[in-house]
Amino acid sequence: MHTSTLVWLSAALPLAFSQDSVSYDMQDYSAQSESPSQSYMSNANVSPPEMLVNKNGSGLMDGYIFIGVDGSPDSGQDWPTIFEFSDDIVGSLIWTGNYSKPFDFKASTYKGNPVLTFWSGELLDGYGRGSFYILDQSYTEIAHFQVANFGDNMGDIHEFEITADDTALVAIYTAIPYDLSPSGGPEDGWLFECTFQELNIETGELVFQWNSTTHVGIEESYNPLPSDVGTSEDAPWDYFHINSIEKDTNGDYLVSARVMDCVYKISGDDGSIIWRLNGKKSDFKVDPDAEFAFQHDARWVDAKQTRLTLFDNGPTDTIDYSRGLLLDVDQDAMTVKLNTEFTNSDQTFSEFEGSLQPIDPTNTSTNFLLGFGSQPYFAELDHNGNLLLDVQFGASNVVNSYRAFRQPWVGKPTTNPDIHWDKSGKSAYFSWNGATDIVSWTVLTAPSSNSSTWTNVTSAVRTGFETTIDLSDAKLDTFVRGKAVAKDGSALGWTLASNGNRLFEAPTKVKETGSVKSPKPTTSSSGGSGNGNGKGGSATRVTSPPSRTQGAESSSSSGAAARATGGVMGEVYVAAVVVMGGLAMV
């Protein structure tokens, strides 16, 4: 069942509703002939994924959901996206941008300011060739950089972390000649060297570099070495597979190596290995229920390094599904115990990729956001592992996201808000790709597009990415436009003017007439910069969605976004990033 959100404002105000499409019916969602997507009347540039909500409970935390959507060529899904899942709006798009294959997309802090960071480039068999991007709150690129000393576009997909020192942690995969005979391969074989760098973002200067072969022997690997792998530069053996890097407060590094089943603590002084957690040469006694395999996203939760999170892809000898793990780590006694396990309602198995995020790591009762990597699912759970939110955002094996996050974000786009005025349907559609502070929309009319005076017709509370306002009873002149209104009543931005057929430039410094006041929202969104727990809940649902339509000529398109009335899912499959015994999975 696809739904849109209806919001009655008052008897004196028009009916306003959101066109965000959310499905609550797995059978209907899976029956579509292509990956389910959303589209909008006011901005028809792209169509972000439609969400299938399997569970939507109370106790959700503040922040928006960040997913870097990576889909098969036929899916139509390939860009960074931010979504709202709050107590009053479910599955609504906030922003999407035109960057292909976005990996590790998230909100970060750089030089004390909120930014967006991600990798973008060419995805290969379990690794990538690309570079790293930083966008400011207006979604403008303020940095785009490469790795050091390896050539352009050699940055790998697996990590882009900005440290407390405003440096960047990144990874590189390069093929090198190597004697593989200790593992049953040729003496003149080829190996994937995994390197990580800490870089000065502004200058590109190398701060620190570490490579796997200097410190970790190939005999520690669990990745098989078949006869046709490791024989040439084009088919190197992926014996280590680095997939997460974190710098701690002591200046040491926490590194996850997927096919070692191991997390390494590496000295920031000389690169030596301080300890191994799990794997063939573990320095810890790991309780059986805390053992993991083919893991991703190893992170310290606390500065004292007593709790660690990771995504256990599995399978292990006892667990055949993927799960997030919160581990208690005692570096004095050298023991590891399971604190909490996190999974979704289906206990999904994700063969590669994945993440586990403590949403507020300073809070011992924080919720956790679980991303299933190669499978298009994310879930929010409380600190005891109870499932609160369970969502699918595409067809299995067609769409995925390397990691998923819930984070605060305030977007301030420099584009104009978007409008589509349907004169015959007597409705106006408003959206603004990336704006987070809109509380309501005001509709204005004038006899000419360049008029210095505009008359307020009506206002409505924002109901989602796109808010549709019924103008059946409104007295309208030749032109209509919209004003995005902030909580304090000020204008955040103005749309262009529409005559119902096309758009026209219009002044923003105008005299407003009429007595319409912006309505107050009925509830507060939990998607912004707050840090407390928000009460989760479902938006009002209807059983019959509006018919799927495309943006007309009068739609503006200042950014990539989409309106959700349902898409169709087809029989297309992602080319699996799996090579048996050769390249490890992402």
Short mmCIF file of N, CA and C in Angstrom, two decimals, residues 419-564:
data_model
loop_
_atom_site.label_atom_id
_atom_site.label_comp_id
_atom_site.label_asym_id
_atom_site.label_seq_id
_atom_site.Cartn_x
_atom_site.Cartn_y
_atom_site.Cartn_z
N ILE A 419 8.30 25.54 -7.63
CA ILE A 419 6.84 25.64 -7.69
C ILE A 419 6.33 24.98 -8.95
N HIS A 420 5.18 24.37 -8.83
CA HIS A 420 4.37 23.98 -9.99
C HIS A 420 2.93 24.38 -9.70
N TRP A 421 2.38 25.24 -10.56
CA TRP A 421 0.99 25.69 -10.41
C TRP A 421 0.13 24.98 -11.44
N ASP A 422 -0.74 24.15 -10.97
CA ASP A 422 -1.68 23.44 -11.83
C ASP A 422 -2.99 24.24 -11.85
N LYS A 423 -3.14 25.09 -12.85
CA LYS A 423 -4.32 25.97 -12.90
C LYS A 423 -5.60 25.17 -13.03
N SER A 424 -5.60 24.19 -13.90
CA SER A 424 -6.83 23.42 -14.11
C SER A 424 -7.18 22.59 -12.88
N GLY A 425 -6.16 22.09 -12.19
CA GLY A 425 -6.41 21.32 -11.00
C GLY A 425 -6.56 22.16 -9.75
N LYS A 426 -6.34 23.47 -9.91
CA LYS A 426 -6.50 24.43 -8.82
C LYS A 426 -5.67 24.05 -7.59
N SER A 427 -4.40 23.70 -7.86
CA SER A 427 -3.48 23.34 -6.79
C SER A 427 -2.10 23.90 -7.10
N ALA A 428 -1.34 24.17 -6.06
CA ALA A 428 0.05 24.59 -6.21
C ALA A 428 0.93 23.65 -5.41
N TYR A 429 2.10 23.34 -5.97
CA TYR A 429 3.03 22.38 -5.38
C TYR A 429 4.34 23.12 -5.07
N PHE A 430 4.85 22.93 -3.86
CA PHE A 430 6.05 23.64 -3.43
C PHE A 430 7.07 22.68 -2.83
N SER A 431 8.34 22.89 -3.16
CA SER A 431 9.43 22.12 -2.54
C SER A 431 10.71 22.95 -2.62
N TRP A 432 11.71 22.51 -1.84
CA TRP A 432 13.01 23.19 -1.87
C TRP A 432 14.06 22.18 -1.50
N ASN A 433 14.77 21.70 -2.50
CA ASN A 433 15.75 20.64 -2.31
C ASN A 433 16.85 21.07 -1.34
N GLY A 434 16.91 20.43 -0.19
CA GLY A 434 17.97 20.68 0.77
C GLY A 434 17.61 21.59 1.92
N ALA A 435 16.50 22.30 1.86
CA ALA A 435 16.12 23.21 2.94
C ALA A 435 15.55 22.44 4.12
N THR A 436 16.02 22.74 5.32
CA THR A 436 15.57 22.03 6.51
C THR A 436 14.76 22.90 7.47
N ASP A 437 14.74 24.22 7.26
CA ASP A 437 14.14 25.13 8.24
C ASP A 437 12.74 25.61 7.85
N ILE A 438 12.17 25.06 6.78
CA ILE A 438 10.84 25.51 6.35
C ILE A 438 9.78 25.01 7.33
N VAL A 439 8.97 25.91 7.84
CA VAL A 439 7.84 25.56 8.69
C VAL A 439 6.54 25.62 7.90
N SER A 440 6.43 26.57 6.99
CA SER A 440 5.19 26.71 6.22
C SER A 440 5.47 27.36 4.88
N TRP A 441 4.47 27.31 4.01
CA TRP A 441 4.51 27.94 2.69
C TRP A 441 3.40 28.98 2.60
N THR A 442 3.71 30.13 2.05
CA THR A 442 2.71 31.16 1.77
C THR A 442 2.54 31.30 0.27
N VAL A 443 1.29 31.31 -0.17
CA VAL A 443 0.98 31.48 -1.59
C VAL A 443 0.63 32.94 -1.84
N LEU A 444 1.24 33.53 -2.89
CA LEU A 444 1.00 34.93 -3.23
C LEU A 444 0.62 35.03 -4.70
N THR A 445 -0.08 36.11 -5.06
CA THR A 445 -0.51 36.31 -6.44
C THR A 445 -0.34 37.77 -6.83
N ALA A 446 -0.18 38.01 -8.14
CA ALA A 446 0.01 39.38 -8.66
C ALA A 446 -0.38 39.39 -10.14
N PRO A 447 -0.66 40.58 -10.70
CA PRO A 447 -1.05 40.65 -12.12
C PRO A 447 0.13 40.52 -13.07
N SER A 448 1.35 40.77 -12.60
CA SER A 448 2.53 40.64 -13.47
C SER A 448 3.66 40.01 -12.67
N SER A 449 4.60 39.36 -13.37
CA SER A 449 5.68 38.65 -12.68
C SER A 449 6.64 39.62 -12.00
N ASN A 450 6.79 40.81 -12.55
CA ASN A 450 7.73 41.78 -11.96
C ASN A 450 7.03 42.78 -11.06
N SER A 451 5.84 42.47 -10.62
CA SER A 451 5.08 43.38 -9.76
C SER A 451 5.83 43.63 -8.45
N SER A 452 5.77 44.85 -7.95
CA SER A 452 6.40 45.18 -6.67
C SER A 452 5.47 44.90 -5.49
N THR A 453 4.23 44.55 -5.78
CA THR A 453 3.26 44.22 -4.73
C THR A 453 2.64 42.86 -5.01
N TRP A 454 2.66 41.98 -4.00
CA TRP A 454 2.09 40.65 -4.12
C TRP A 454 1.09 40.44 -2.98
N THR A 455 -0.01 39.80 -3.31
CA THR A 455 -1.08 39.60 -2.33
C THR A 455 -1.00 38.19 -1.75
N ASN A 456 -0.95 38.13 -0.43
CA ASN A 456 -0.99 36.84 0.26
C ASN A 456 -2.36 36.19 0.06
N VAL A 457 -2.37 34.97 -0.44
CA VAL A 457 -3.61 34.26 -0.69
C VAL A 457 -3.94 33.30 0.46
N THR A 458 -2.97 32.52 0.84
CA THR A 458 -3.16 31.56 1.92
C THR A 458 -1.81 31.00 2.34
N SER A 459 -1.79 30.29 3.44
CA SER A 459 -0.58 29.64 3.93
C SER A 459 -0.91 28.24 4.41
N ALA A 460 0.11 27.37 4.43
CA ALA A 460 -0.08 26.00 4.90
C ALA A 460 1.21 25.50 5.52
N VAL A 461 1.06 24.66 6.52
CA VAL A 461 2.21 24.03 7.15
C VAL A 461 2.91 23.10 6.16
N ARG A 462 4.24 23.10 6.17
CA ARG A 462 5.01 22.15 5.36
C ARG A 462 4.65 20.74 5.81
N THR A 463 4.39 19.86 4.85
CA THR A 463 3.97 18.50 5.18
C THR A 463 4.95 17.44 4.70
N GLY A 464 6.03 17.82 4.08
CA GLY A 464 7.00 16.86 3.57
C GLY A 464 7.89 17.55 2.57
N PHE A 465 8.61 16.76 1.76
CA PHE A 465 9.47 17.39 0.75
C PHE A 465 8.65 18.31 -0.14
N GLU A 466 7.54 17.81 -0.64
CA GLU A 466 6.64 18.63 -1.46
C GLU A 466 5.32 18.82 -0.73
N THR A 467 4.90 20.07 -0.60
CA THR A 467 3.62 20.41 0.01
C THR A 467 2.67 20.88 -1.09
N THR A 468 1.51 20.26 -1.16
CA THR A 468 0.51 20.61 -2.15
C THR A 468 -0.61 21.39 -1.47
N ILE A 469 -0.96 22.54 -2.04
CA ILE A 469 -1.97 23.40 -1.43
C ILE A 469 -3.15 23.56 -2.39
N ASP A 470 -4.34 23.26 -1.88
CA ASP A 470 -5.57 23.38 -2.65
C ASP A 470 -5.96 24.86 -2.76
N LEU A 471 -6.09 25.37 -4.00
CA LEU A 471 -6.43 26.78 -4.22
C LEU A 471 -7.81 26.94 -4.83
N SER A 472 -8.68 25.97 -4.61
CA SER A 472 -10.01 26.00 -5.22
C SER A 472 -10.79 27.25 -4.84
N ASP A 473 -10.66 27.69 -3.61
CA ASP A 473 -11.44 28.83 -3.14
C ASP A 473 -10.66 30.14 -3.14
N ALA A 474 -9.46 30.12 -3.71
CA ALA A 474 -8.62 31.31 -3.69
C ALA A 474 -8.89 32.21 -4.89
N LYS A 475 -8.83 33.51 -4.67
CA LYS A 475 -8.95 34.48 -5.75
C LYS A 475 -7.55 34.77 -6.28
N LEU A 476 -7.28 34.31 -7.50
CA LEU A 476 -5.92 34.37 -8.04
C LEU A 476 -5.85 35.31 -9.23
N ASP A 477 -4.71 35.99 -9.32
CA ASP A 477 -4.43 36.86 -10.46
C ASP A 477 -3.68 36.05 -11.51
N THR A 478 -2.98 36.73 -12.42
CA THR A 478 -2.32 36.06 -13.53
C THR A 478 -1.15 35.19 -13.09
N PHE A 479 -0.46 35.65 -12.04
CA PHE A 479 0.75 34.95 -11.61
C PHE A 479 0.62 34.49 -10.15
N VAL A 480 1.28 33.34 -9.87
CA VAL A 480 1.30 32.78 -8.53
C VAL A 480 2.74 32.43 -8.18
N ARG A 481 3.11 32.63 -6.93
CA ARG A 481 4.42 32.23 -6.45
C ARG A 481 4.31 31.80 -4.99
N GLY A 482 5.40 31.24 -4.45
CA GLY A 482 5.39 30.79 -3.08
C GLY A 482 6.55 31.37 -2.29
N LYS A 483 6.35 31.44 -1.00
CA LYS A 483 7.38 31.91 -0.08
C LYS A 483 7.58 30.86 1.00
N ALA A 484 8.83 30.41 1.17
CA ALA A 484 9.17 29.47 2.24
C ALA A 484 9.38 30.26 3.52
N VAL A 485 8.69 29.86 4.58
CA VAL A 485 8.65 30.63 5.82
C VAL A 485 9.31 29.85 6.95
N ALA A 486 10.16 30.56 7.72
CA ALA A 486 10.84 29.96 8.87
C ALA A 486 9.96 30.00 10.11
N LYS A 487 10.45 29.40 11.17
CA LYS A 487 9.70 29.33 12.43
C LYS A 487 9.38 30.72 12.99
N ASP A 488 10.31 31.68 12.79
CA ASP A 488 10.09 33.03 13.32
C ASP A 488 9.26 33.91 12.39
N GLY A 489 8.76 33.33 11.28
CA GLY A 489 7.92 34.06 10.35
C GLY A 489 8.67 34.75 9.23
N SER A 490 9.98 34.70 9.24
CA SER A 490 10.77 35.36 8.19
C SER A 490 10.78 34.51 6.92
N ALA A 491 11.07 35.16 5.81
CA ALA A 491 11.12 34.49 4.51
C ALA A 491 12.48 33.85 4.31
N LEU A 492 12.48 32.54 4.09
CA LEU A 492 13.73 31.83 3.79
C LEU A 492 14.08 31.92 2.32
N GLY A 493 13.05 31.98 1.47
CA GLY A 493 13.28 32.04 0.04
C GLY A 493 11.98 32.16 -0.72
N TRP A 494 12.08 32.62 -1.97
CA TRP A 494 10.92 32.83 -2.84
C TRP A 494 11.07 31.98 -4.10
N THR A 495 9.97 31.40 -4.54
CA THR A 495 9.97 30.71 -5.83
C THR A 495 9.93 31.74 -6.95
N LEU A 496 10.16 31.27 -8.16
CA LEU A 496 9.87 32.09 -9.33
C LEU A 496 8.36 32.23 -9.46
N ALA A 497 7.92 33.06 -10.38
CA ALA A 497 6.48 33.27 -10.60
C ALA A 497 6.00 32.36 -11.72
N SER A 498 4.82 31.80 -11.56
CA SER A 498 4.25 30.90 -12.56
C SER A 498 2.92 31.46 -13.07
N ASN A 499 2.72 31.35 -14.39
CA ASN A 499 1.41 31.68 -14.95
C ASN A 499 0.62 30.42 -15.28
N GLY A 500 1.09 29.29 -14.79
CA GLY A 500 0.44 28.01 -15.05
C GLY A 500 1.01 27.28 -16.24
N ASN A 501 1.84 27.97 -17.03
CA ASN A 501 2.45 27.35 -18.21
C ASN A 501 3.97 27.38 -18.17
N ARG A 502 4.54 28.46 -17.62
CA ARG A 502 5.98 28.57 -17.54
C ARG A 502 6.34 29.45 -16.35
N LEU A 503 7.65 29.53 -16.09
CA LEU A 503 8.15 30.28 -14.95
C LEU A 503 8.81 31.58 -15.39
N PHE A 504 8.75 32.58 -14.51
CA PHE A 504 9.30 33.90 -14.80
C PHE A 504 10.08 34.39 -13.58
N GLU A 505 11.16 35.14 -13.85
CA GLU A 505 11.88 35.79 -12.76
C GLU A 505 10.95 36.78 -12.08
N ALA A 506 11.13 36.93 -10.77
CA ALA A 506 10.29 37.84 -10.00
C ALA A 506 11.11 38.43 -8.86
N PRO A 507 10.83 39.64 -8.44
CA PRO A 507 11.61 40.26 -7.37
C PRO A 507 11.31 39.62 -6.01
N THR A 508 12.30 39.67 -5.12
CA THR A 508 12.11 39.14 -3.77
C THR A 508 11.85 40.26 -2.76
N LYS A 509 12.26 41.47 -3.09
CA LYS A 509 11.96 42.61 -2.22
C LYS A 509 10.67 43.24 -2.72
N VAL A 510 9.57 42.81 -2.12
CA VAL A 510 8.26 43.24 -2.57
C VAL A 510 7.42 43.66 -1.37
N LYS A 511 6.37 44.39 -1.66
CA LYS A 511 5.37 44.73 -0.65
C LYS A 511 4.32 43.63 -0.65
N GLU A 512 3.99 43.15 0.54
CA GLU A 512 2.98 42.10 0.65
C GLU A 512 1.70 42.69 1.22
N THR A 513 0.59 42.37 0.58
CA THR A 513 -0.72 42.78 1.08
C THR A 513 -1.52 41.55 1.45
N GLY A 514 -2.62 41.76 2.15
CA GLY A 514 -3.42 40.63 2.62
C GLY A 514 -3.10 40.34 4.06
N SER A 515 -3.98 39.63 4.72
CA SER A 515 -3.88 39.43 6.16
C SER A 515 -3.57 38.00 6.55
N VAL A 516 -3.19 37.17 5.58
CA VAL A 516 -2.92 35.78 5.88
C VAL A 516 -1.67 35.66 6.74
N LYS A 517 -1.72 34.89 7.79
CA LYS A 517 -0.58 34.65 8.65
C LYS A 517 -0.13 33.20 8.48
N SER A 518 1.16 33.00 8.63
CA SER A 518 1.68 31.65 8.52
C SER A 518 1.18 30.80 9.68
N PRO A 519 0.66 29.62 9.40
CA PRO A 519 0.16 28.76 10.48
C PRO A 519 1.29 28.17 11.29
N LYS A 520 0.99 27.82 12.53
CA LYS A 520 1.97 27.15 13.35
C LYS A 520 1.90 25.65 13.09
N PRO A 521 3.05 24.99 13.08
CA PRO A 521 3.03 23.54 12.87
C PRO A 521 2.35 22.84 14.03
N THR A 522 1.71 21.72 13.73
CA THR A 522 1.01 20.98 14.78
C THR A 522 1.96 20.20 15.65
N THR A 523 3.11 19.78 15.10
CA THR A 523 4.14 19.09 15.87
C THR A 523 5.48 19.56 15.39
N SER A 524 6.50 19.29 16.16
CA SER A 524 7.85 19.70 15.77
C SER A 524 8.58 18.54 15.13
N SER A 525 9.35 18.84 14.11
CA SER A 525 10.12 17.81 13.43
C SER A 525 11.30 17.40 14.29
N SER A 526 11.66 16.14 14.22
CA SER A 526 12.83 15.67 14.96
C SER A 526 14.03 15.53 14.06
N GLY A 527 13.98 16.15 12.89
CA GLY A 527 15.07 15.94 11.95
C GLY A 527 16.19 16.92 12.04
N GLY A 528 16.07 17.98 12.83
CA GLY A 528 17.05 19.04 12.81
C GLY A 528 18.23 18.80 13.72
N SER A 529 18.68 19.86 14.37
CA SER A 529 19.94 19.79 15.09
C SER A 529 19.80 19.45 16.55
N GLY A 530 18.61 19.08 17.02
CA GLY A 530 18.44 18.72 18.42
C GLY A 530 19.15 17.44 18.77
N ASN A 531 19.38 17.24 20.06
CA ASN A 531 20.13 16.07 20.50
C ASN A 531 19.32 15.11 21.36
N GLY A 532 18.12 15.47 21.74
CA GLY A 532 17.35 14.62 22.64
C GLY A 532 16.59 13.55 21.92
N ASN A 533 15.97 12.70 22.68
CA ASN A 533 15.14 11.66 22.08
C ASN A 533 13.86 12.27 21.54
N GLY A 534 13.47 11.87 20.35
CA GLY A 534 12.22 12.32 19.78
C GLY A 534 11.22 11.20 19.80
N LYS A 535 9.98 11.50 19.90
CA LYS A 535 8.94 10.47 19.89
C LYS A 535 8.62 10.12 18.45
N GLY A 536 8.79 8.85 18.11
CA GLY A 536 8.52 8.42 16.75
C GLY A 536 7.05 8.13 16.58
N GLY A 537 6.58 8.22 15.33
CA GLY A 537 5.19 7.90 15.06
C GLY A 537 4.94 7.88 13.58
N SER A 538 3.80 7.42 13.17
CA SER A 538 3.47 7.33 11.77
C SER A 538 2.73 8.56 11.32
N ALA A 539 3.01 8.97 10.09
CA ALA A 539 2.21 10.03 9.50
C ALA A 539 0.82 9.49 9.21
N THR A 540 -0.15 10.39 9.09
CA THR A 540 -1.50 9.98 8.72
C THR A 540 -1.46 9.30 7.37
N ARG A 541 -2.12 8.19 7.23
CA ARG A 541 -1.99 7.40 6.01
C ARG A 541 -3.30 7.34 5.25
N VAL A 542 -3.19 7.33 3.93
CA VAL A 542 -4.36 7.11 3.10
C VAL A 542 -4.12 5.87 2.26
N THR A 543 -5.18 5.22 1.88
CA THR A 543 -5.02 3.96 1.17
C THR A 543 -4.94 4.14 -0.33
N SER A 544 -5.34 5.29 -0.84
CA SER A 544 -5.31 5.50 -2.29
C SER A 544 -4.39 6.66 -2.63
N PRO A 545 -3.21 6.38 -3.20
CA PRO A 545 -2.29 7.46 -3.56
C PRO A 545 -2.77 8.19 -4.80
N PRO A 546 -2.35 9.44 -4.99
CA PRO A 546 -2.65 10.11 -6.25
C PRO A 546 -1.97 9.39 -7.41
N SER A 547 -2.47 9.59 -8.60
CA SER A 547 -1.90 8.91 -9.76
C SER A 547 -0.51 9.43 -10.04
N ARG A 548 0.35 8.57 -10.60
CA ARG A 548 1.73 8.95 -10.91
C ARG A 548 1.75 9.92 -12.07
N THR A 549 2.35 11.07 -11.86
CA THR A 549 2.43 12.08 -12.91
C THR A 549 3.83 12.63 -12.98
N GLN A 550 4.16 13.26 -14.07
CA GLN A 550 5.44 13.89 -14.25
C GLN A 550 5.29 15.40 -14.14
N GLY A 551 6.40 16.08 -13.76
CA GLY A 551 6.37 17.52 -13.65
C GLY A 551 6.01 18.16 -14.98
N ALA A 552 5.15 19.17 -14.96
CA ALA A 552 4.75 19.85 -16.17
C ALA A 552 5.73 20.98 -16.49
N GLU A 553 5.43 21.76 -17.56
CA GLU A 553 6.34 22.80 -17.99
C GLU A 553 6.59 23.84 -16.92
N SER A 554 5.63 24.09 -16.07
CA SER A 554 5.80 25.14 -15.09
C SER A 554 6.55 24.68 -13.85
N SER A 555 7.06 23.43 -13.87
CA SER A 555 7.86 22.96 -12.75
C SER A 555 9.25 23.55 -12.84
N SER A 556 9.76 24.04 -11.71
CA SER A 556 11.13 24.49 -11.68
C SER A 556 12.01 23.37 -11.22
N SER A 557 13.30 23.48 -11.43
CA SER A 557 14.20 22.39 -11.09
C SER A 557 15.55 22.93 -10.66
N SER A 558 15.58 23.51 -9.48
CA SER A 558 16.83 24.07 -8.98
C SER A 558 17.72 23.03 -8.33
N GLY A 559 17.28 21.80 -8.22
CA GLY A 559 18.08 20.76 -7.61
C GLY A 559 17.44 19.41 -7.83
N ALA A 560 18.18 18.35 -7.49
CA ALA A 560 17.68 17.01 -7.72
C ALA A 560 16.73 16.60 -6.62
N ALA A 561 15.52 16.24 -6.98
CA ALA A 561 14.54 15.80 -5.99
C ALA A 561 13.46 15.02 -6.69
N ALA A 562 12.45 14.59 -5.95
CA ALA A 562 11.42 13.80 -6.60
C ALA A 562 10.16 13.69 -5.79
N ARG A 563 9.06 13.44 -6.49
CA ARG A 563 7.76 13.28 -5.85
C ARG A 563 7.39 11.82 -5.78
N ALA A 564 6.84 11.42 -4.66
CA ALA A 564 6.63 10.01 -4.42
C ALA A 564 5.19 9.60 -4.54
#
